[in-house]
């Protein structure tokens, strides 16, 4: 008897989330991989909650044994790529009576939240269930109207939709939340994001995560020209972006020497392009050591002088691997909108100077020639400095799991 009571109590506090995986158009092996990685990601982003994933095809179930962990799980689901929607569901016995009772309970919650009209939608994959989908809707609707007379049925424009799913178990849920969609992080290889403290690059990173790319990030720091505040800003941005992935390793890379060399030796008009070339050079080498297959930047065509197509050609010439620029055709307003949606905007606009702002020439080269750029870069004799910067990079784990952990220096990844 005692055990039974404990069992009931445990069941009561258990929460189940029903998840709808996205990109259903994927086929065959791709689809299997998508599902495998999504399941892994679900487990990785809910550590310590005891959450268990099950299901495959069109539905996943996430069982969270303690209701107290549910808000944290919801927060993580809101940032998880690869699901089109999710709902917190009630599980009930697979009988018409139990379903109706569960619908009435769920409807009471919707009514309390302010909804005054509703409709019921039913899906039945278990064809042995005695009622058809239509009959389930009718019975559930009657049960709700009887329990809450003020709650009206409106099949055309309901304020709330109550969904019943009769599968291997029976589920009832009210509010369905929209998921981020996209592909699960880890289905599209790895990239290295060049993360500045600005508005653009964090957005670029979040967009690539949404195409399934795992990310590390590099921030080039030029102390004392740039402040500790600027470094912290980059860390905060990596942390926010990492929340959409499986965390991000941020490599804070000291670039003061490189910058000083450019200032000393290069024609003033070329400074910014050459600095970008040095960044690409360093990031490209770093990416190879991290087994990243591309670099990612926040460049947008013609936004500033260094982002004309001619200058982009110069800057990417030192990268040594593809450079992806998800924002290339977006205007600033659209980028800002995305930054607000991802939650990076408020941090990005904090007033800490960027190394490039302090360093910008008043009349920069607009259409740099590649051969000239290559010759100037060569004349800087900067190779050793770029390598030293790479070796001195400080590594910080940002975003869960392992938040805030400073990784030991060395460790094989950046020899
Ligand atoms: P952002 O808003 O991302 O800083 P931006 O419009 O200010 O971009 P630039 O400053 O020209 O443009 O930088 C272009 C891109 O170069 C950035 O989007 C980023 O990917 C990279 N970048 C610039 N500065 C740094 C830095 N200090 N560390 C790492 N990457 C950088
Ligand atoms: Mg910038």
Short mmCIF file of C-alpha atoms and ligand atoms in Angstrom, two decimals:
data_model
loop_
_atom_site.label_atom_id
_atom_site.label_comp_id
_atom_site.label_asym_id
_atom_site.label_seq_id
_atom_site.Cartn_x
_atom_site.Cartn_y
_atom_site.Cartn_z
CA UNK A 1 0.00 0.00 0.00
CA UNK A 2 2.79 2.35 1.01
CA UNK A 3 4.60 1.75 -2.26
CA UNK A 4 1.42 2.50 -4.20
CA UNK A 5 0.98 5.88 -2.52
CA UNK A 6 4.60 6.76 -3.22
CA UNK A 7 4.11 5.71 -6.85
CA UNK A 8 1.10 7.97 -7.24
CA UNK A 9 2.95 10.91 -5.67
CA UNK A 10 5.90 10.37 -8.01
CA UNK A 11 3.59 10.25 -11.03
CA UNK A 12 1.85 13.43 -9.96
CA UNK A 13 5.03 15.46 -9.94
CA UNK A 14 6.24 13.99 -13.24
CA UNK A 15 5.90 16.31 -16.22
CA UNK A 16 5.78 15.16 -19.82
CA UNK A 17 6.60 17.33 -22.79
CA UNK A 18 5.46 16.36 -26.24
CA UNK A 19 7.86 17.57 -28.90
CA UNK A 20 7.41 17.82 -32.64
CA UNK A 21 10.67 17.41 -34.53
CA UNK A 22 11.18 19.73 -37.49
CA UNK A 23 12.35 19.49 -41.13
CA UNK A 24 10.13 16.50 -41.78
CA UNK A 25 11.00 16.74 -45.44
CA UNK A 26 14.39 15.16 -44.70
CA UNK A 27 14.55 11.62 -45.93
CA UNK A 28 16.29 8.32 -45.30
CA UNK A 29 19.69 8.47 -43.59
CA UNK A 30 19.50 12.24 -43.11
CA UNK A 31 16.27 11.90 -41.21
CA UNK A 32 17.70 9.15 -38.99
CA UNK A 33 20.74 11.29 -38.23
CA UNK A 34 18.52 14.28 -37.48
CA UNK A 35 16.53 12.24 -34.98
CA UNK A 36 19.62 10.72 -33.37
CA UNK A 37 21.28 14.12 -32.88
CA UNK A 38 18.08 15.77 -31.67
CA UNK A 39 17.66 13.09 -29.01
CA UNK A 40 21.28 13.51 -27.94
CA UNK A 41 20.90 17.31 -27.79
CA UNK A 42 17.77 17.03 -25.67
CA UNK A 43 19.72 15.01 -23.14
CA UNK A 44 22.71 17.35 -23.27
CA UNK A 45 20.75 20.54 -22.66
CA UNK A 46 18.78 19.20 -19.72
CA UNK A 47 21.57 17.90 -17.46
CA UNK A 48 20.71 17.23 -13.85
CA UNK A 49 16.95 17.28 -14.47
CA UNK A 50 16.63 13.50 -14.85
CA UNK A 51 14.81 14.11 -18.15
CA UNK A 52 14.35 11.00 -20.30
CA UNK A 53 13.73 11.13 -24.03
CA UNK A 54 11.68 8.56 -25.89
CA UNK A 55 9.81 8.31 -29.16
CA UNK A 56 11.08 8.60 -32.67
CA UNK A 57 8.99 9.41 -35.80
CA UNK A 58 6.70 12.40 -35.56
CA UNK A 59 6.75 12.76 -31.76
CA UNK A 60 9.28 12.79 -28.98
CA UNK A 61 8.43 12.58 -25.32
CA UNK A 62 10.53 14.20 -22.67
CA UNK A 63 9.73 12.89 -19.22
CA UNK A 64 10.88 15.15 -16.41
CA UNK A 65 10.58 13.32 -13.08
CA UNK A 66 10.39 16.44 -10.91
CA UNK A 67 7.97 19.23 -11.80
CA UNK A 68 10.31 21.73 -10.14
CA UNK A 69 12.74 21.25 -13.05
CA UNK A 70 10.05 21.91 -15.67
CA UNK A 71 10.61 25.69 -15.99
CA UNK A 72 14.32 25.13 -16.68
CA UNK A 73 13.47 22.47 -19.26
CA UNK A 74 11.02 24.87 -20.93
CA UNK A 75 13.70 27.54 -21.07
CA UNK A 76 16.03 25.10 -22.80
CA UNK A 77 13.34 23.90 -25.22
CA UNK A 78 12.71 27.51 -26.25
CA UNK A 79 16.34 27.65 -27.46
CA UNK A 80 16.57 24.21 -28.99
CA UNK A 81 16.96 24.00 -32.75
CA UNK A 82 15.20 21.15 -34.53
CA UNK A 83 11.71 21.22 -33.04
CA UNK A 84 8.70 22.94 -34.56
CA UNK A 85 6.72 23.00 -31.36
CA UNK A 86 6.18 21.51 -27.96
CA UNK A 87 3.56 21.27 -25.27
CA UNK A 88 3.41 20.29 -21.65
CA UNK A 89 1.03 17.36 -21.71
CA UNK A 90 -1.14 15.38 -19.30
CA UNK A 91 -0.89 11.64 -19.64
CA UNK A 92 -4.02 9.70 -18.86
CA UNK A 93 -5.46 6.22 -19.01
CA UNK A 94 -6.59 5.15 -22.43
CA UNK A 95 -10.31 5.16 -21.73
CA UNK A 96 -12.97 7.60 -22.96
CA UNK A 97 -13.84 8.57 -19.37
CA UNK A 98 -10.25 9.29 -18.36
CA UNK A 99 -9.71 11.33 -21.52
CA UNK A 100 -12.78 13.45 -20.87
CA UNK A 101 -11.73 14.05 -17.26
CA UNK A 102 -8.22 15.07 -18.35
CA UNK A 103 -9.68 17.43 -20.97
CA UNK A 104 -11.86 19.09 -18.35
CA UNK A 105 -8.81 19.60 -16.09
CA UNK A 106 -6.70 21.01 -18.91
CA UNK A 107 -9.58 23.23 -20.02
CA UNK A 108 -9.86 24.63 -16.49
CA UNK A 109 -6.22 25.79 -16.76
CA UNK A 110 -6.91 27.46 -20.12
CA UNK A 111 -10.04 29.11 -18.77
CA UNK A 112 -8.14 30.37 -15.71
CA UNK A 113 -5.56 31.85 -18.10
CA UNK A 114 -8.31 33.93 -19.70
CA UNK A 115 -9.53 31.92 -22.71
CA UNK A 116 -13.32 32.01 -23.18
CA UNK A 117 -13.75 29.89 -26.30
CA UNK A 118 -12.14 26.61 -27.34
CA UNK A 119 -12.17 23.73 -29.71
CA UNK A 120 -10.91 20.18 -29.35
CA UNK A 121 -8.62 18.52 -31.88
CA UNK A 122 -7.98 14.80 -31.74
CA UNK A 123 -5.42 12.49 -33.32
CA UNK A 124 -5.72 8.75 -32.98
CA UNK A 125 -2.90 6.52 -34.14
CA UNK A 126 -4.13 3.65 -31.95
CA UNK A 127 -7.04 2.43 -34.04
CA UNK A 128 -8.11 -0.04 -31.31
CA UNK A 129 -9.34 2.88 -29.22
CA UNK A 130 -13.18 2.62 -29.16
CA UNK A 131 -13.89 6.22 -30.24
CA UNK A 132 -13.04 7.82 -33.58
CA UNK A 133 -11.24 11.17 -33.64
CA UNK A 134 -14.55 12.89 -34.27
CA UNK A 135 -16.19 11.11 -31.34
CA UNK A 136 -13.26 11.96 -29.05
CA UNK A 137 -13.71 15.65 -29.90
CA UNK A 138 -17.45 15.51 -29.27
CA UNK A 139 -17.10 13.69 -25.92
CA UNK A 140 -14.28 15.95 -24.73
CA UNK A 141 -16.21 19.07 -25.79
CA UNK A 142 -19.26 17.94 -23.82
CA UNK A 143 -17.14 17.18 -20.75
CA UNK A 144 -15.58 20.63 -20.85
CA UNK A 145 -18.90 22.45 -21.31
CA UNK A 146 -20.37 20.53 -18.42
CA UNK A 147 -17.43 21.28 -16.11
CA UNK A 148 -17.08 24.95 -17.15
CA UNK A 149 -20.38 26.31 -18.49
CA UNK A 150 -18.82 29.68 -19.40
CA UNK A 151 -16.36 28.05 -21.79
CA UNK A 152 -17.89 28.15 -25.30
CA UNK A 153 -17.08 25.98 -28.28
CA UNK A 154 -15.88 27.91 -31.32
CA UNK A 155 -14.51 25.73 -34.10
CA UNK A 156 -13.53 28.62 -36.38
CA UNK A 157 -11.70 31.15 -34.24
CA UNK A 158 -11.19 29.58 -30.81
CA UNK A 159 -9.11 31.38 -28.22
CA UNK A 160 -7.71 28.04 -27.08
CA UNK A 161 -7.18 24.64 -28.67
CA UNK A 162 -7.30 21.50 -26.60
CA UNK A 163 -5.45 18.63 -28.25
CA UNK A 164 -5.97 14.95 -27.55
CA UNK A 165 -3.54 12.38 -28.91
CA UNK A 166 -4.26 8.70 -28.54
CA UNK A 167 -1.04 6.87 -29.30
CA UNK A 168 0.66 4.13 -27.28
CA UNK A 169 -0.56 6.27 -24.38
CA UNK A 170 -3.15 9.04 -24.28
CA UNK A 171 -2.09 12.69 -24.02
CA UNK A 172 -4.01 15.90 -23.51
CA UNK A 173 -2.53 19.36 -23.86
CA UNK A 174 -3.61 22.95 -24.15
CA UNK A 175 -1.16 25.68 -25.11
CA UNK A 176 1.35 24.57 -27.73
CA UNK A 177 4.56 26.59 -27.90
CA UNK A 178 6.27 27.30 -31.19
CA UNK A 179 9.77 25.85 -31.46
CA UNK A 180 12.81 27.44 -33.09
CA UNK A 181 12.72 25.01 -36.04
CA UNK A 182 15.97 24.66 -37.98
CA UNK A 183 18.28 21.66 -37.74
CA UNK A 184 19.65 20.09 -34.55
CA UNK A 185 23.09 21.45 -33.70
CA UNK A 186 25.68 18.89 -34.71
CA UNK A 187 24.07 17.70 -37.94
CA UNK A 188 26.07 20.10 -40.15
CA UNK A 189 29.67 19.84 -38.99
CA UNK A 190 31.63 22.48 -37.06
CA UNK A 191 32.57 26.06 -37.75
CA UNK A 192 34.64 28.72 -36.00
CA UNK A 193 32.81 31.99 -35.46
CA UNK A 194 34.75 35.26 -35.47
CA UNK A 195 32.91 36.89 -32.61
CA UNK A 196 33.39 40.60 -31.99
CA UNK A 197 31.47 42.56 -29.40
CA UNK A 198 29.24 44.04 -32.11
CA UNK A 199 25.67 43.40 -33.18
CA UNK A 200 26.35 41.32 -36.25
CA UNK A 201 28.60 38.40 -35.44
CA UNK A 202 26.50 36.95 -32.56
CA UNK A 203 23.51 36.93 -34.92
CA UNK A 204 25.60 35.20 -37.58
CA UNK A 205 26.55 32.56 -35.01
CA UNK A 206 22.97 31.96 -33.86
CA UNK A 207 21.84 31.58 -37.49
CA UNK A 208 24.53 28.99 -38.27
CA UNK A 209 23.63 27.04 -35.13
CA UNK A 210 20.12 26.96 -36.58
CA UNK A 211 21.44 25.23 -39.69
CA UNK A 212 22.84 22.51 -37.49
CA UNK A 213 26.43 23.73 -37.28
CA UNK A 214 28.33 23.25 -34.03
CA UNK A 215 30.39 26.34 -33.16
CA UNK A 216 33.49 27.45 -31.39
CA UNK A 217 34.25 31.16 -31.32
CA UNK A 218 37.32 33.37 -31.38
CA UNK A 219 37.48 36.91 -30.03
CA UNK A 220 40.57 39.00 -30.80
CA UNK A 221 41.40 41.12 -27.83
CA UNK A 222 43.75 44.10 -27.92
CA UNK A 223 44.42 45.07 -24.31
CA UNK A 224 45.11 47.74 -23.18
CA UNK A 225 43.56 49.46 -26.21
CA UNK A 226 40.40 47.55 -25.56
CA UNK A 227 39.09 47.25 -22.03
CA UNK A 228 38.23 44.32 -19.81
CA UNK A 229 34.63 45.40 -20.41
CA UNK A 230 35.00 44.54 -24.11
CA UNK A 231 36.32 41.09 -23.22
CA UNK A 232 33.45 40.48 -20.81
CA UNK A 233 31.02 41.57 -23.49
CA UNK A 234 32.38 38.95 -25.88
CA UNK A 235 32.09 36.32 -23.14
CA UNK A 236 28.48 37.29 -22.43
CA UNK A 237 27.63 37.14 -26.13
CA UNK A 238 29.25 33.73 -26.48
CA UNK A 239 27.24 32.59 -23.47
CA UNK A 240 23.96 33.75 -25.01
CA UNK A 241 24.79 32.22 -28.40
CA UNK A 242 25.98 29.06 -26.65
CA UNK A 243 22.50 28.73 -25.17
CA UNK A 244 21.21 27.98 -28.67
CA UNK A 245 23.86 25.35 -29.18
CA UNK A 246 25.54 22.92 -26.91
CA UNK A 247 27.66 25.65 -25.41
CA UNK A 248 30.49 27.42 -27.18
CA UNK A 249 34.20 27.34 -26.46
CA UNK A 250 35.40 30.90 -26.71
CA UNK A 251 39.04 31.53 -27.55
CA UNK A 252 40.04 34.96 -26.30
CA UNK A 253 43.09 35.67 -28.40
CA UNK A 254 45.58 38.45 -27.61
CA UNK A 255 46.06 40.53 -30.74
CA UNK A 256 47.78 43.65 -29.44
CA UNK A 257 51.17 42.79 -30.90
CA UNK A 258 49.71 42.01 -34.30
CA UNK A 259 47.76 45.23 -34.27
CA UNK A 260 50.78 47.25 -33.22
CA UNK A 261 52.86 45.73 -36.03
CA UNK A 262 50.20 46.67 -38.59
CA UNK A 263 50.06 50.19 -37.24
CA UNK A 264 53.84 50.53 -37.48
CA UNK A 265 54.39 49.03 -40.92
CA UNK A 266 51.26 49.34 -43.06
CA UNK A 267 49.94 52.32 -45.02
CA UNK A 268 47.24 53.89 -42.89
CA UNK A 269 44.47 53.34 -45.46
CA UNK A 270 45.13 49.59 -45.44
CA UNK A 271 45.09 49.02 -41.68
CA UNK A 272 41.59 47.63 -41.32
CA UNK A 273 41.86 45.25 -44.28
CA UNK A 274 45.23 43.97 -43.06
CA UNK A 275 43.93 43.50 -39.54
CA UNK A 276 41.04 41.45 -40.95
CA UNK A 277 43.54 39.42 -42.98
CA UNK A 278 45.52 38.69 -39.81
CA UNK A 279 42.31 37.69 -38.01
CA UNK A 280 41.35 35.34 -40.83
CA UNK A 281 44.86 33.92 -40.91
CA UNK A 282 44.83 33.20 -37.18
CA UNK A 283 41.24 31.94 -37.15
CA UNK A 284 41.88 29.70 -40.15
CA UNK A 285 44.80 28.01 -38.42
CA UNK A 286 42.81 27.71 -35.21
CA UNK A 287 39.86 26.19 -37.06
CA UNK A 288 42.04 23.46 -38.54
CA UNK A 289 43.26 22.51 -35.09
CA UNK A 290 39.67 22.43 -33.81
CA UNK A 291 38.55 20.35 -36.81
CA UNK A 292 36.19 23.13 -37.81
CA UNK A 293 35.46 23.12 -41.53
CA UNK A 294 34.76 26.81 -42.07
CA UNK A 295 34.92 30.28 -40.56
CA UNK A 296 31.77 32.30 -39.87
CA UNK A 297 31.65 36.10 -39.77
CA UNK A 298 29.02 38.78 -39.28
CA UNK A 299 29.92 40.61 -42.49
CA UNK A 300 27.16 42.23 -44.50
CA UNK A 301 27.89 43.53 -47.98
CA UNK A 302 28.96 47.18 -48.09
CA UNK A 303 27.96 47.84 -44.47
CA UNK A 304 31.38 49.39 -43.86
CA UNK A 305 34.44 50.06 -46.02
CA UNK A 306 36.09 46.75 -45.17
CA UNK A 307 33.03 44.85 -46.40
CA UNK A 308 33.01 45.78 -50.07
CA UNK A 309 33.25 42.73 -52.30
CA UNK A 310 36.82 43.68 -53.27
CA UNK A 311 37.93 43.98 -49.65
CA UNK A 312 36.13 40.81 -48.65
CA UNK A 313 38.13 39.04 -51.34
CA UNK A 314 41.33 40.39 -49.80
CA UNK A 315 40.41 39.50 -46.23
CA UNK A 316 39.33 35.95 -46.94
CA UNK A 317 42.51 35.22 -48.92
CA UNK A 318 44.37 34.34 -45.72
CA UNK A 319 41.66 32.11 -44.23
CA UNK A 320 42.62 28.87 -45.94
CA UNK A 321 39.10 27.46 -45.66
CA UNK A 322 35.60 28.58 -46.61
CA UNK A 323 34.23 31.70 -44.95
CA UNK A 324 30.46 31.66 -44.40
CA UNK A 325 28.65 34.98 -43.99
CA UNK A 326 25.02 34.36 -43.17
CA UNK A 327 24.25 38.11 -42.96
CA UNK A 328 25.78 39.08 -46.29
CA UNK A 329 22.49 40.15 -47.88
CA UNK A 330 20.72 41.50 -44.80
CA UNK A 331 20.34 45.16 -43.96
CA UNK A 332 21.12 46.51 -40.51
CA UNK A 333 17.49 46.80 -39.49
CA UNK A 334 16.81 43.14 -40.20
CA UNK A 335 19.99 42.16 -38.33
CA UNK A 336 18.97 44.24 -35.31
CA UNK A 337 15.58 42.56 -35.33
CA UNK A 338 17.22 39.15 -35.21
CA UNK A 339 19.63 40.34 -32.49
CA UNK A 340 16.67 41.36 -30.35
CA UNK A 341 14.95 38.03 -30.95
CA UNK A 342 18.06 36.05 -30.03
CA UNK A 343 18.60 38.22 -26.95
CA UNK A 344 22.07 39.47 -27.92
CA UNK A 345 21.17 43.06 -28.81
CA UNK A 346 21.22 44.58 -25.31
CA UNK A 347 24.72 43.24 -24.69
CA UNK A 348 26.00 44.19 -28.14
CA UNK A 349 25.13 47.85 -27.69
CA UNK A 350 27.00 48.21 -24.40
CA UNK A 351 29.53 50.99 -24.95
CA UNK A 352 32.88 49.18 -24.92
CA UNK A 353 35.16 50.08 -27.76
CA UNK A 354 36.11 47.55 -30.35
CA UNK A 355 39.77 47.17 -31.33
CA UNK A 356 38.85 48.00 -34.91
CA UNK A 357 37.14 51.28 -34.07
CA UNK A 358 40.24 52.63 -32.30
CA UNK A 359 42.36 51.53 -35.18
CA UNK A 360 40.24 52.69 -38.14
CA UNK A 361 41.87 55.05 -40.61
CA UNK A 362 39.91 58.16 -41.63
CA UNK A 363 40.20 57.27 -45.35
CA UNK A 364 40.24 53.50 -45.68
CA UNK A 365 40.87 51.57 -48.90
CA UNK A 366 37.46 50.83 -50.44
CA UNK A 367 38.36 48.56 -53.35
CA UNK A 368 41.54 46.84 -52.26
CA UNK A 369 43.47 44.92 -54.93
CA UNK A 370 44.27 41.37 -54.00
CA UNK A 371 47.88 41.41 -55.22
CA UNK A 372 48.57 44.62 -53.30
CA UNK A 373 46.94 43.21 -50.18
CA UNK A 374 48.99 40.02 -50.41
CA UNK A 375 52.26 41.96 -50.84
CA UNK A 376 51.47 44.27 -47.93
CA UNK A 377 50.52 41.35 -45.70
CA UNK A 378 53.78 39.62 -46.59
CA UNK A 379 55.75 42.75 -45.74
CA UNK A 380 54.36 42.79 -42.21
CA UNK A 381 56.37 39.63 -41.35
CA UNK A 382 53.63 38.79 -38.96
CA UNK A 383 53.54 35.03 -39.16
CA UNK A 384 55.27 34.36 -35.83
CA UNK A 385 53.05 36.85 -34.05
CA UNK A 386 49.89 35.30 -35.40
CA UNK A 387 51.07 31.88 -34.28
CA UNK A 388 52.03 33.21 -30.84
CA UNK A 389 48.56 34.76 -30.48
CA UNK A 390 46.95 31.46 -31.34
CA UNK A 391 49.04 29.64 -28.77
CA UNK A 392 48.27 32.18 -26.07
CA UNK A 393 44.49 32.04 -26.56
CA UNK A 394 42.52 31.76 -23.35
CA UNK A 395 39.73 29.18 -23.59
CA UNK A 396 36.42 29.72 -21.85
CA UNK A 397 33.40 27.43 -21.91
CA UNK A 398 30.30 29.58 -22.52
CA UNK A 399 26.70 28.47 -22.35
CA UNK A 400 25.66 25.13 -20.92
CA UNK A 401 26.88 22.58 -20.21
CA UNK A 402 30.00 23.47 -18.22
CA UNK A 403 29.14 27.18 -18.07
CA UNK A 404 31.94 29.52 -17.01
CA UNK A 405 34.59 26.82 -16.80
CA UNK A 406 38.00 28.09 -17.87
CA UNK A 407 39.59 25.20 -19.69
CA UNK A 408 43.19 24.35 -18.90
CA UNK A 409 45.73 25.88 -21.25
CA UNK A 410 47.23 23.50 -23.79
CA UNK A 411 45.27 20.30 -23.64
CA UNK A 412 46.08 19.29 -27.20
CA UNK A 413 43.52 21.31 -29.07
CA UNK A 414 45.69 24.31 -29.69
CA UNK A 415 49.27 23.06 -29.72
P1 LIG B 1 30.14 43.07 -35.74
O1 LIG B 1 28.88 43.78 -35.41
O2 LIG B 1 30.00 41.59 -35.76
O3 LIG B 1 31.30 43.56 -34.94
P2 LIG B 1 30.75 44.92 -37.77
O4 LIG B 1 29.64 45.35 -38.60
O5 LIG B 1 31.21 45.79 -36.65
O6 LIG B 1 30.45 43.45 -37.24
P3 LIG B 1 33.46 44.70 -38.58
O7 LIG B 1 33.90 45.34 -37.32
O8 LIG B 1 33.99 45.19 -39.88
O9 LIG B 1 31.93 44.65 -38.77
O10 LIG B 1 33.80 43.16 -38.49
C1 LIG B 1 33.43 42.25 -39.50
C2 LIG B 1 33.48 40.87 -38.92
O11 LIG B 1 34.81 40.53 -38.53
C3 LIG B 1 32.65 40.72 -37.67
O12 LIG B 1 31.30 40.46 -37.95
C4 LIG B 1 33.32 39.57 -36.99
O13 LIG B 1 32.91 38.35 -37.53
C5 LIG B 1 34.79 39.79 -37.32
N1 LIG B 1 35.45 40.58 -36.26
C6 LIG B 1 35.62 41.91 -36.17
N2 LIG B 1 36.28 42.25 -35.06
C7 LIG B 1 36.55 41.10 -34.40
C8 LIG B 1 37.23 40.77 -33.16
N3 LIG B 1 37.75 41.71 -32.37
N4 LIG B 1 37.31 39.46 -32.84
C9 LIG B 1 36.78 38.50 -33.62
N5 LIG B 1 36.15 38.76 -34.77
C10 LIG B 1 36.03 40.04 -35.17
MG1 LIG B 2 32.56 45.22 -35.18
#
